[in-house]
Short mmCIF file of C-alpha atoms and ligand atoms in Angstrom, two decimals:
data_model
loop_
_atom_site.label_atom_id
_atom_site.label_comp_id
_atom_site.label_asym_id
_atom_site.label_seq_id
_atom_site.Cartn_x
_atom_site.Cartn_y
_atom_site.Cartn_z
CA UNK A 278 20.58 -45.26 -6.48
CA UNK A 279 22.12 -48.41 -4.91
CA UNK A 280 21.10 -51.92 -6.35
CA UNK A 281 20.50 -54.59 -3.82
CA UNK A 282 21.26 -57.94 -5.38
CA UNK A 283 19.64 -60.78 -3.47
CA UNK A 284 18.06 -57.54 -1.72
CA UNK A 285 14.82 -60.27 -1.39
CA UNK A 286 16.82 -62.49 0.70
CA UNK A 287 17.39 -62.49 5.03
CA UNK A 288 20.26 -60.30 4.75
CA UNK A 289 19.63 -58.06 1.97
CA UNK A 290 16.51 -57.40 3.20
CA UNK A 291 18.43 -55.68 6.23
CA UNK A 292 20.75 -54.11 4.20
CA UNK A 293 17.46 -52.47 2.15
CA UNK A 294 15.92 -51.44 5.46
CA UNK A 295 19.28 -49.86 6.53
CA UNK A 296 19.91 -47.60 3.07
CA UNK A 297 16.68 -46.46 3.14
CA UNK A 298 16.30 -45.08 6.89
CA UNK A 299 19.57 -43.47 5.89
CA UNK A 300 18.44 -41.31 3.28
CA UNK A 301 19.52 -43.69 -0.12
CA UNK A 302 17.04 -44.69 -3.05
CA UNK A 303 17.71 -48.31 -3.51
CA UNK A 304 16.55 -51.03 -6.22
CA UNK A 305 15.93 -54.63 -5.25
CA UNK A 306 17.17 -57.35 -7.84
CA UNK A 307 16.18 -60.71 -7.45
CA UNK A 308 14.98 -63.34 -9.28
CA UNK A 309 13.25 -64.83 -5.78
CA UNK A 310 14.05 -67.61 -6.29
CA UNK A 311 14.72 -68.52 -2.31
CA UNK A 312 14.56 -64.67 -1.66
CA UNK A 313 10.79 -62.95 -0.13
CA UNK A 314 8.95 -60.63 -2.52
CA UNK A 315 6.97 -59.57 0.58
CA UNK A 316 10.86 -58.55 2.00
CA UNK A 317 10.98 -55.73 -0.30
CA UNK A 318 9.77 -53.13 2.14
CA UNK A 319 11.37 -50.42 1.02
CA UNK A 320 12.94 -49.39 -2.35
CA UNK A 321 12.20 -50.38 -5.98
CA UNK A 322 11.91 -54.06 -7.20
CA UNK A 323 13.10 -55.81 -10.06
CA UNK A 324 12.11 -59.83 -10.51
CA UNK A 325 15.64 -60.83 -13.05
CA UNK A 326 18.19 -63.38 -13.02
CA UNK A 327 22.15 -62.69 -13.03
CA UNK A 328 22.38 -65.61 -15.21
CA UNK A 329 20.94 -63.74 -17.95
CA UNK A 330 23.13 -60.70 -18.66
CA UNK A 331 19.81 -58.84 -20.50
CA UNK A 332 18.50 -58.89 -17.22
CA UNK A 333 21.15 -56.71 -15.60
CA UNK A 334 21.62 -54.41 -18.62
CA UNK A 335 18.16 -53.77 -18.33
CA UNK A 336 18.60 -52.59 -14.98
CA UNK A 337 21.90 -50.40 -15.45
CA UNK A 338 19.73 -49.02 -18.39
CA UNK A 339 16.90 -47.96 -16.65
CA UNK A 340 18.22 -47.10 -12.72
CA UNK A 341 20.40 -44.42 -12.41
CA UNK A 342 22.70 -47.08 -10.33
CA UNK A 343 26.08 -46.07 -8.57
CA UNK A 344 26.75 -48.57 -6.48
CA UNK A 345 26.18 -52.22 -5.91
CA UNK A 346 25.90 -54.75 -2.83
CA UNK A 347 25.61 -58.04 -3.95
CA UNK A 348 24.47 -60.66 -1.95
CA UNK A 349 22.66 -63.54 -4.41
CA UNK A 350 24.64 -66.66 -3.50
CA UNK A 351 23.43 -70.16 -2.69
CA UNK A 352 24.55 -70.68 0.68
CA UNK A 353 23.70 -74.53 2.07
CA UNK A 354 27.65 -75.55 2.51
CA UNK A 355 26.17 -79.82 2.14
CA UNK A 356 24.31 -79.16 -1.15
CA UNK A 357 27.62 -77.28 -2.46
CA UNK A 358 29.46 -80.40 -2.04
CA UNK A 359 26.98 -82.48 -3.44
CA UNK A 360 25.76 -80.31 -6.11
CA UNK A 361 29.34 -78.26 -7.35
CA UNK A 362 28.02 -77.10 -10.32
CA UNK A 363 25.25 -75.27 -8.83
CA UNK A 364 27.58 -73.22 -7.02
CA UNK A 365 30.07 -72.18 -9.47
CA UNK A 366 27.75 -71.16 -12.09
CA UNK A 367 25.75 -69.36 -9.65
CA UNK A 368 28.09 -67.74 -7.28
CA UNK A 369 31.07 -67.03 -9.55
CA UNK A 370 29.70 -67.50 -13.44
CA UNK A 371 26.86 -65.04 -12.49
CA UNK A 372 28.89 -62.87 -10.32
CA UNK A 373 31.07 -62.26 -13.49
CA UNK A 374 28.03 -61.42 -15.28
CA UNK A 375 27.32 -58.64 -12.85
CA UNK A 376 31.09 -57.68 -12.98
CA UNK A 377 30.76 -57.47 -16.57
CA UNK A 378 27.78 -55.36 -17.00
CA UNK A 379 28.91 -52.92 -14.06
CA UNK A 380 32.00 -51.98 -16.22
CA UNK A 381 30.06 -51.44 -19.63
CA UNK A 382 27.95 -48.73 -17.39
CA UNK A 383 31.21 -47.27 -15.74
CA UNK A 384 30.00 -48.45 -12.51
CA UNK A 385 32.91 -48.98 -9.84
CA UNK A 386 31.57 -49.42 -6.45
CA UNK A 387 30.90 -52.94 -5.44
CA UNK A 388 29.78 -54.12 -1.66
CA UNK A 389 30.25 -58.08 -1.63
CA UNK A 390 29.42 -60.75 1.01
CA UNK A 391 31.97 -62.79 1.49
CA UNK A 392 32.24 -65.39 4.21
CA UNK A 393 34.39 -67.29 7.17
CA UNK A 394 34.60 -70.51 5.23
CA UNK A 395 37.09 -68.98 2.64
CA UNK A 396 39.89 -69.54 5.84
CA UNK A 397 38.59 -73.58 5.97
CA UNK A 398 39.58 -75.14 9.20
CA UNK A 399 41.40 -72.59 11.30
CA UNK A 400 45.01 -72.97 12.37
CA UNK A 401 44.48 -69.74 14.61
CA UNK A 402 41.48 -68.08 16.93
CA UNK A 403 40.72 -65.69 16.67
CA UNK A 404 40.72 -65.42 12.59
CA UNK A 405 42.53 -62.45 11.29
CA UNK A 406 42.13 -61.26 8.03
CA UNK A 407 45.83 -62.36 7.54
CA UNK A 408 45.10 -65.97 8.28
CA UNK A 409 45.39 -68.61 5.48
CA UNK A 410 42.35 -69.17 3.06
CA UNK A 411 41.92 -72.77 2.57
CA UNK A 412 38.48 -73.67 2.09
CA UNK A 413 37.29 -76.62 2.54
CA UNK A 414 33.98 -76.66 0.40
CA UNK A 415 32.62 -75.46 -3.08
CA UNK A 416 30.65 -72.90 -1.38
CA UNK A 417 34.01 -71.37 0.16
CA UNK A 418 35.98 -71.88 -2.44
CA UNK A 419 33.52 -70.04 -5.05
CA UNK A 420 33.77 -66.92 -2.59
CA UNK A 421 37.19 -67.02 -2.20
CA UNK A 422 37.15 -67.09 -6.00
CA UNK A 423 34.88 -64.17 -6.10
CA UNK A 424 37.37 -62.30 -3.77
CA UNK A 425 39.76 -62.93 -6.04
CA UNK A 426 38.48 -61.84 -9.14
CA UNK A 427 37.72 -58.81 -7.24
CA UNK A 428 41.12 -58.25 -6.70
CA UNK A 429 42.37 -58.77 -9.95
CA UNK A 430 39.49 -56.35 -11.68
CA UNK A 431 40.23 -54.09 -9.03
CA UNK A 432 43.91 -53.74 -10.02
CA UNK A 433 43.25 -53.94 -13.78
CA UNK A 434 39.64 -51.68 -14.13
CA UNK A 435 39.80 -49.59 -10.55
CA UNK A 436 36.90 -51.26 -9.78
CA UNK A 437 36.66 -50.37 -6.14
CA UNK A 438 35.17 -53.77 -3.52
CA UNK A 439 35.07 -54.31 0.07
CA UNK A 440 34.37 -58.12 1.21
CA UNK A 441 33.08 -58.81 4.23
CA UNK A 442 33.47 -62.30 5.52
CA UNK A 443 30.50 -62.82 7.58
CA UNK A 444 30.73 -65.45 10.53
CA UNK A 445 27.54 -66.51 11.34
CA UNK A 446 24.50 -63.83 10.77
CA UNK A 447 21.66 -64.62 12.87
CA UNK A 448 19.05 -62.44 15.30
CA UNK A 449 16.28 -60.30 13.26
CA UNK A 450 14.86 -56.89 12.63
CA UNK A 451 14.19 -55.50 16.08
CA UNK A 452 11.10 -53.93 15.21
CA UNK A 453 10.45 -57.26 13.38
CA UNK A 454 9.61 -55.77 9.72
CA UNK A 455 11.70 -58.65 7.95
CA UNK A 456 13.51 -61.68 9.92
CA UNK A 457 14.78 -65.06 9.16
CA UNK A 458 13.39 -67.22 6.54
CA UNK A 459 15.05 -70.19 4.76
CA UNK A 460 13.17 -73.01 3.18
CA UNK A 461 15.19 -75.27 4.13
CA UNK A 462 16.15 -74.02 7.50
CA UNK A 463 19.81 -75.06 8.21
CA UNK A 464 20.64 -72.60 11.04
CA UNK A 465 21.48 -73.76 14.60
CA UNK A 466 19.21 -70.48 16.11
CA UNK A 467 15.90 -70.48 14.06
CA UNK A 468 16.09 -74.18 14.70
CA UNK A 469 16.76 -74.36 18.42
CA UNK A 470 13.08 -71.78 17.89
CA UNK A 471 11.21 -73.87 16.10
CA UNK A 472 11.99 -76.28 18.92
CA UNK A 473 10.96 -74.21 21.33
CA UNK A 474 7.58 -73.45 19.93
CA UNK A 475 6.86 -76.34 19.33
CA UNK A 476 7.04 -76.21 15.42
CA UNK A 477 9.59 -79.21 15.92
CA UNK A 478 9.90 -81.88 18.04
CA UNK A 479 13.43 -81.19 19.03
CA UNK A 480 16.81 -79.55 18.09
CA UNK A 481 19.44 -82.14 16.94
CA UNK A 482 22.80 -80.92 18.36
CA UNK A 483 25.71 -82.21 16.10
CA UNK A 484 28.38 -83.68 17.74
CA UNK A 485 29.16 -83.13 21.69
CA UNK A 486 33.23 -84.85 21.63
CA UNK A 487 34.59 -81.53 20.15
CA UNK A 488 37.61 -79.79 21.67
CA UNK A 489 35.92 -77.22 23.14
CA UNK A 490 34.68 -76.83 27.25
CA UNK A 491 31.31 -77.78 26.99
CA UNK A 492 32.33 -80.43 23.64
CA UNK A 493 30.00 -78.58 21.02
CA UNK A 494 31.30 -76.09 18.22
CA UNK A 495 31.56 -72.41 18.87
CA UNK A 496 30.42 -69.81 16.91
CA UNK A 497 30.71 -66.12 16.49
CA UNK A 498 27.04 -65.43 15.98
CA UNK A 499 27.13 -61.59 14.40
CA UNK A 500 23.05 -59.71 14.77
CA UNK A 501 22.26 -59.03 11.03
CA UNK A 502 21.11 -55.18 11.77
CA UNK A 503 24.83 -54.84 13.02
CA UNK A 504 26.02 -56.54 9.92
CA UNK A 505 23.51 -54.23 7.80
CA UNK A 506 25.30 -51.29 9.29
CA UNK A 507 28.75 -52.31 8.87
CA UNK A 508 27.44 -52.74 4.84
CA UNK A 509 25.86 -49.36 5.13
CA UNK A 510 29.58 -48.38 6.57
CA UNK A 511 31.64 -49.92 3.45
CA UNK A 512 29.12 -48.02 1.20
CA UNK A 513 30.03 -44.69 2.68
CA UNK A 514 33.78 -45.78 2.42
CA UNK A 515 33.79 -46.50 -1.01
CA UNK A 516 31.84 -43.35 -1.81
CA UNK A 517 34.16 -41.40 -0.42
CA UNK A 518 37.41 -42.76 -1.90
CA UNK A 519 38.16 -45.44 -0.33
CA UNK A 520 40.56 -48.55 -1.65
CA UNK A 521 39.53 -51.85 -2.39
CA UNK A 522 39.77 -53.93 1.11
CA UNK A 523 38.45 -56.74 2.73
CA UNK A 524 37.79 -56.85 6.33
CA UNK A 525 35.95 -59.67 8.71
CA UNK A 526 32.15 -59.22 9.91
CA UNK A 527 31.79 -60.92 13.48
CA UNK A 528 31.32 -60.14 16.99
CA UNK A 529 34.75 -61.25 18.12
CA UNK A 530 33.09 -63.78 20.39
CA UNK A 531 32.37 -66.99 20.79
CA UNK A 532 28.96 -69.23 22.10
CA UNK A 533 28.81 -73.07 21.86
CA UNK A 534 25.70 -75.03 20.65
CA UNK A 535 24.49 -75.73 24.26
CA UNK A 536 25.01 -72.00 25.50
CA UNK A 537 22.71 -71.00 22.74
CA UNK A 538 20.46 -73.93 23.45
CA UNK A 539 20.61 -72.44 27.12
CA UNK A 540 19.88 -69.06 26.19
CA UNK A 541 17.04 -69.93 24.37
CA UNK A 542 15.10 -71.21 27.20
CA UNK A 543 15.80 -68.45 29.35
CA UNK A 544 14.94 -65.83 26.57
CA UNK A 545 12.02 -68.04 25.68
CA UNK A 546 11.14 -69.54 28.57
CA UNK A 547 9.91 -72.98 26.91
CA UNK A 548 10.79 -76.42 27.60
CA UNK A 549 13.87 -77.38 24.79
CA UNK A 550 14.55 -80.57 23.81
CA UNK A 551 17.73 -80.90 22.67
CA UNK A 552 18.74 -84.40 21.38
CA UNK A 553 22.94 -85.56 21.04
CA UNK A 554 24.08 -86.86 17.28
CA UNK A 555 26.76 -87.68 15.75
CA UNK A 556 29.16 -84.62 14.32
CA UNK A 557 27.89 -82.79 10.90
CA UNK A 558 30.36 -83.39 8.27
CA UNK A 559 32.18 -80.43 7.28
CA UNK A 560 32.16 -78.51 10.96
CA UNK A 561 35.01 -76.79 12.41
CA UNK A 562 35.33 -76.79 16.08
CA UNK A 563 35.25 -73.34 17.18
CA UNK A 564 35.12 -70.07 14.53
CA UNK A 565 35.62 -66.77 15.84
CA UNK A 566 36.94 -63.95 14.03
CA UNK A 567 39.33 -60.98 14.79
CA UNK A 568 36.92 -57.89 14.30
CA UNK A 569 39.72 -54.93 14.58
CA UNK A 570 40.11 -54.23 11.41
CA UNK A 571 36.47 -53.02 10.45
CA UNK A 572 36.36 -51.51 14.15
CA UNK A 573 39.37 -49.62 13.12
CA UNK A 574 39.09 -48.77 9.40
CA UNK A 575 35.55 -48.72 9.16
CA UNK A 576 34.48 -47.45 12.78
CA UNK A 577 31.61 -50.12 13.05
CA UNK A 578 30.62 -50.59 16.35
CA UNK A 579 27.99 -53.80 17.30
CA UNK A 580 24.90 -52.50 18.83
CA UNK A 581 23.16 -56.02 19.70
CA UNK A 582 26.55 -58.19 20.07
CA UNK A 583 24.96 -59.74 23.36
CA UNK A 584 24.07 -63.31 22.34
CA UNK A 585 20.66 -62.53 24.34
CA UNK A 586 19.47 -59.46 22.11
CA UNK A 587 20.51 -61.50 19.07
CA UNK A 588 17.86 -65.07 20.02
CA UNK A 589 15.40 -62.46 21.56
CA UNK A 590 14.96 -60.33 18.14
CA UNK A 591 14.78 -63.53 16.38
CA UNK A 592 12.37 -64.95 19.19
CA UNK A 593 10.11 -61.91 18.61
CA UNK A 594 10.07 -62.20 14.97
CA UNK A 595 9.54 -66.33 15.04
CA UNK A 596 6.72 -65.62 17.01
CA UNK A 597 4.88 -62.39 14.82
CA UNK A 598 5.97 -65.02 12.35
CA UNK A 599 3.96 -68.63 13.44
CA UNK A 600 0.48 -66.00 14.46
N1 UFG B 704 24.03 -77.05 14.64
C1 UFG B 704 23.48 -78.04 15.43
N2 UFG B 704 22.22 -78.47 15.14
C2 UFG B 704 21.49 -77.97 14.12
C3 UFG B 704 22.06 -76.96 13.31
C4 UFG B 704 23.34 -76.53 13.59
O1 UFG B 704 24.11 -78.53 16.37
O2 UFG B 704 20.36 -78.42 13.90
C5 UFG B 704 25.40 -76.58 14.95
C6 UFG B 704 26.36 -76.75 13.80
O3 UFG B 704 26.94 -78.02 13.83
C7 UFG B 704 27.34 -75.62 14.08
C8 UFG B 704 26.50 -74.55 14.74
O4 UFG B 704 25.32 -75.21 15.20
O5 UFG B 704 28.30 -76.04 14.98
C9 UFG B 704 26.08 -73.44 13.80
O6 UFG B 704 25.54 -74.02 12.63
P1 UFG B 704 24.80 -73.19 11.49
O7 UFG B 704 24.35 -74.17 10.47
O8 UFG B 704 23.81 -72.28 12.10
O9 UFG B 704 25.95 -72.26 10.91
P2 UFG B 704 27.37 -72.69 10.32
O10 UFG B 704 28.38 -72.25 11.33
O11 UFG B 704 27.44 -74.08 9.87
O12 UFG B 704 27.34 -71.84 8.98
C10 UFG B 704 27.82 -70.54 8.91
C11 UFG B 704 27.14 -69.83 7.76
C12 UFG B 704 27.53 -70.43 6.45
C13 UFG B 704 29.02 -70.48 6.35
C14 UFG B 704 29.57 -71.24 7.51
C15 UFG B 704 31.07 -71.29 7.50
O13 UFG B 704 25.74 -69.88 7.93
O14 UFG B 704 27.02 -69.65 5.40
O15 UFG B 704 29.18 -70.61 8.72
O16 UFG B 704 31.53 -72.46 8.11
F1 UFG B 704 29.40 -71.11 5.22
#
């Protein structure tokens, strides 16, 4: 049985979907506390909190778990820098707490998200996994801390990982069981939606003087059923041997603000209004990653890499969604 940590949460909820169409017995562990009870499609659930380590014995006790995929982690890269301590104790203290528990079972298969903003500001597109990790926030620096503890037990307990640093997940479910859901929403693509339905007035885009062609910030937008399956992917790897690695999770392609602002209108077909402001703090011009090495070591393949599959799955699901 694989536990799902975060399993409750956008991309976890994915991931469940994925193991179970492909024959696994999972276990959802969340304490739902921004995950989606009514996410838990498929599987087993268990409401618990990594920050009590009861919680998880009680699971490694009762499920007859070989593997984890762990993807409970406060994500909202402003309120990391404002709010540090949530962070750390969540994302690394309670990480450990898993780590901990995992080896008192003999459990030594771990699936972890990891994320592009362990490199920081990039000296070099596209992003290798060789390329200097110098984050620039709490929120990158706890997963680069993460990665490396990984490393470290991995060497010292054979526990076997593979990170995946995720550039930006977005798109849903194509049969639209389970989508995007954030309260609040942050993301540039269920935003630009909302505007386009109507649910908000307009779509703010943050800063236009970038060094880029069209002067917004690019992004390597990555369809979270292609992400599930590249997780589904590093499962099978570890399962069957594999070493501890850690390998990028994008498209290898890059779309500005206004080409997915474009996009959406065409996919949609409403009016957009998109409204210029000043820069967001914290935003790199352009992040694309190198996506080789999980093409080559893993043999993942995107299925929905076209930036139009990606906003129409998410268009489909906004709109089962808002009935
Ligand atoms: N953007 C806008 N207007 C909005 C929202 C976003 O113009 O209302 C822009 C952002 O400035 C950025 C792009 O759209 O240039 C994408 O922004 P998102 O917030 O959707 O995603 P980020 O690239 O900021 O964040 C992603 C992941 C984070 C991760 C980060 C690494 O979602 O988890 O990349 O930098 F930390």
């Amino acid at each position: 049985m694989i536990l799902i940590v975060g399993g409750a949460g956008y991309i976890g909820a994915h991931i469940n979907k994925i193991l179970n169409k492909n024959g696994y017995e999972t276990l959802v562990f969340d304490n739902l506390s921004y995950g989606h009870e009514e996410f838990v499609k498929w599987g087993a659930f268990e409401n618990g909190d990594l920050g009590n380590i009861e919680d998880i014995r009680r699971i490694f006790r009762n499920y007859p778990i070989t593997a984890v995929l762990h993807f409970a982690a406060f994500t909202y890269v402003g309120e990391s820098v404002e709010d540090p301590q949530k962070y750390y104790r969540n994302n690394v203290c309670n990480t450990l707490n898993l780590l901990q528990v995992m080896l008192e079972f003999g459990i030594k298969r771990i699936v972890f998200s990891s994320t592009c903003a362990t490199y920081g500001n990039p000296v070099e597109i596209p992003i290798t996994e060789n390329h200097i990790q110098n984050p620039i926030n709490p929120y990158g620096r706890g997963k680069l801390m993460v990665e490396n503890i990984l490393s470290d037990y991995s060497e010292a307990y054979n526990l076997k990982y593979v990170s995946l640093r995720y550039f930006n997940a977005a798109g849903a479910d194509p049969d639209t069981e389970i989508g995007e859901e954030h309260n609040p929403e942050t993301h540039l693509i269920p935003l630009v939606l909302d505007a386009a339905s109507g649910k908000r007035k307009n779509i703010n885009i943050f800063g236009t003087d970038y060094s880029t062609e069209d002067g917004t910030c690019i992004r390597d937008y990555i369809h979270v059923t292609d992400l599930a399956d590249a997780h589904l992917k590093a499962l099978k790897y570890l399962e069957n041997g594999g070493s501890s690695d850690y390998f990028n999770l994008g498209n290898g392609s890059g779309f500005s603000v206004k080409e997915v602002i474009e996009e959406a209108k065409k996919i949609t077909g409403k009016e957009i209004v998109a409204v210029e402001t000043e820069r967001r703090a914290g935003d790199p011009p352009i992040l694309v990653g190198s996506s080789e090495k999980i093409r080559s070591v893993l043999n993942w393949e995107p299925k929905y890499s076209d930036l139009s599959v990606i906003i129409e799955t998410a268009w489909k699901w906004h709109e089962k969604n808002n009935d």
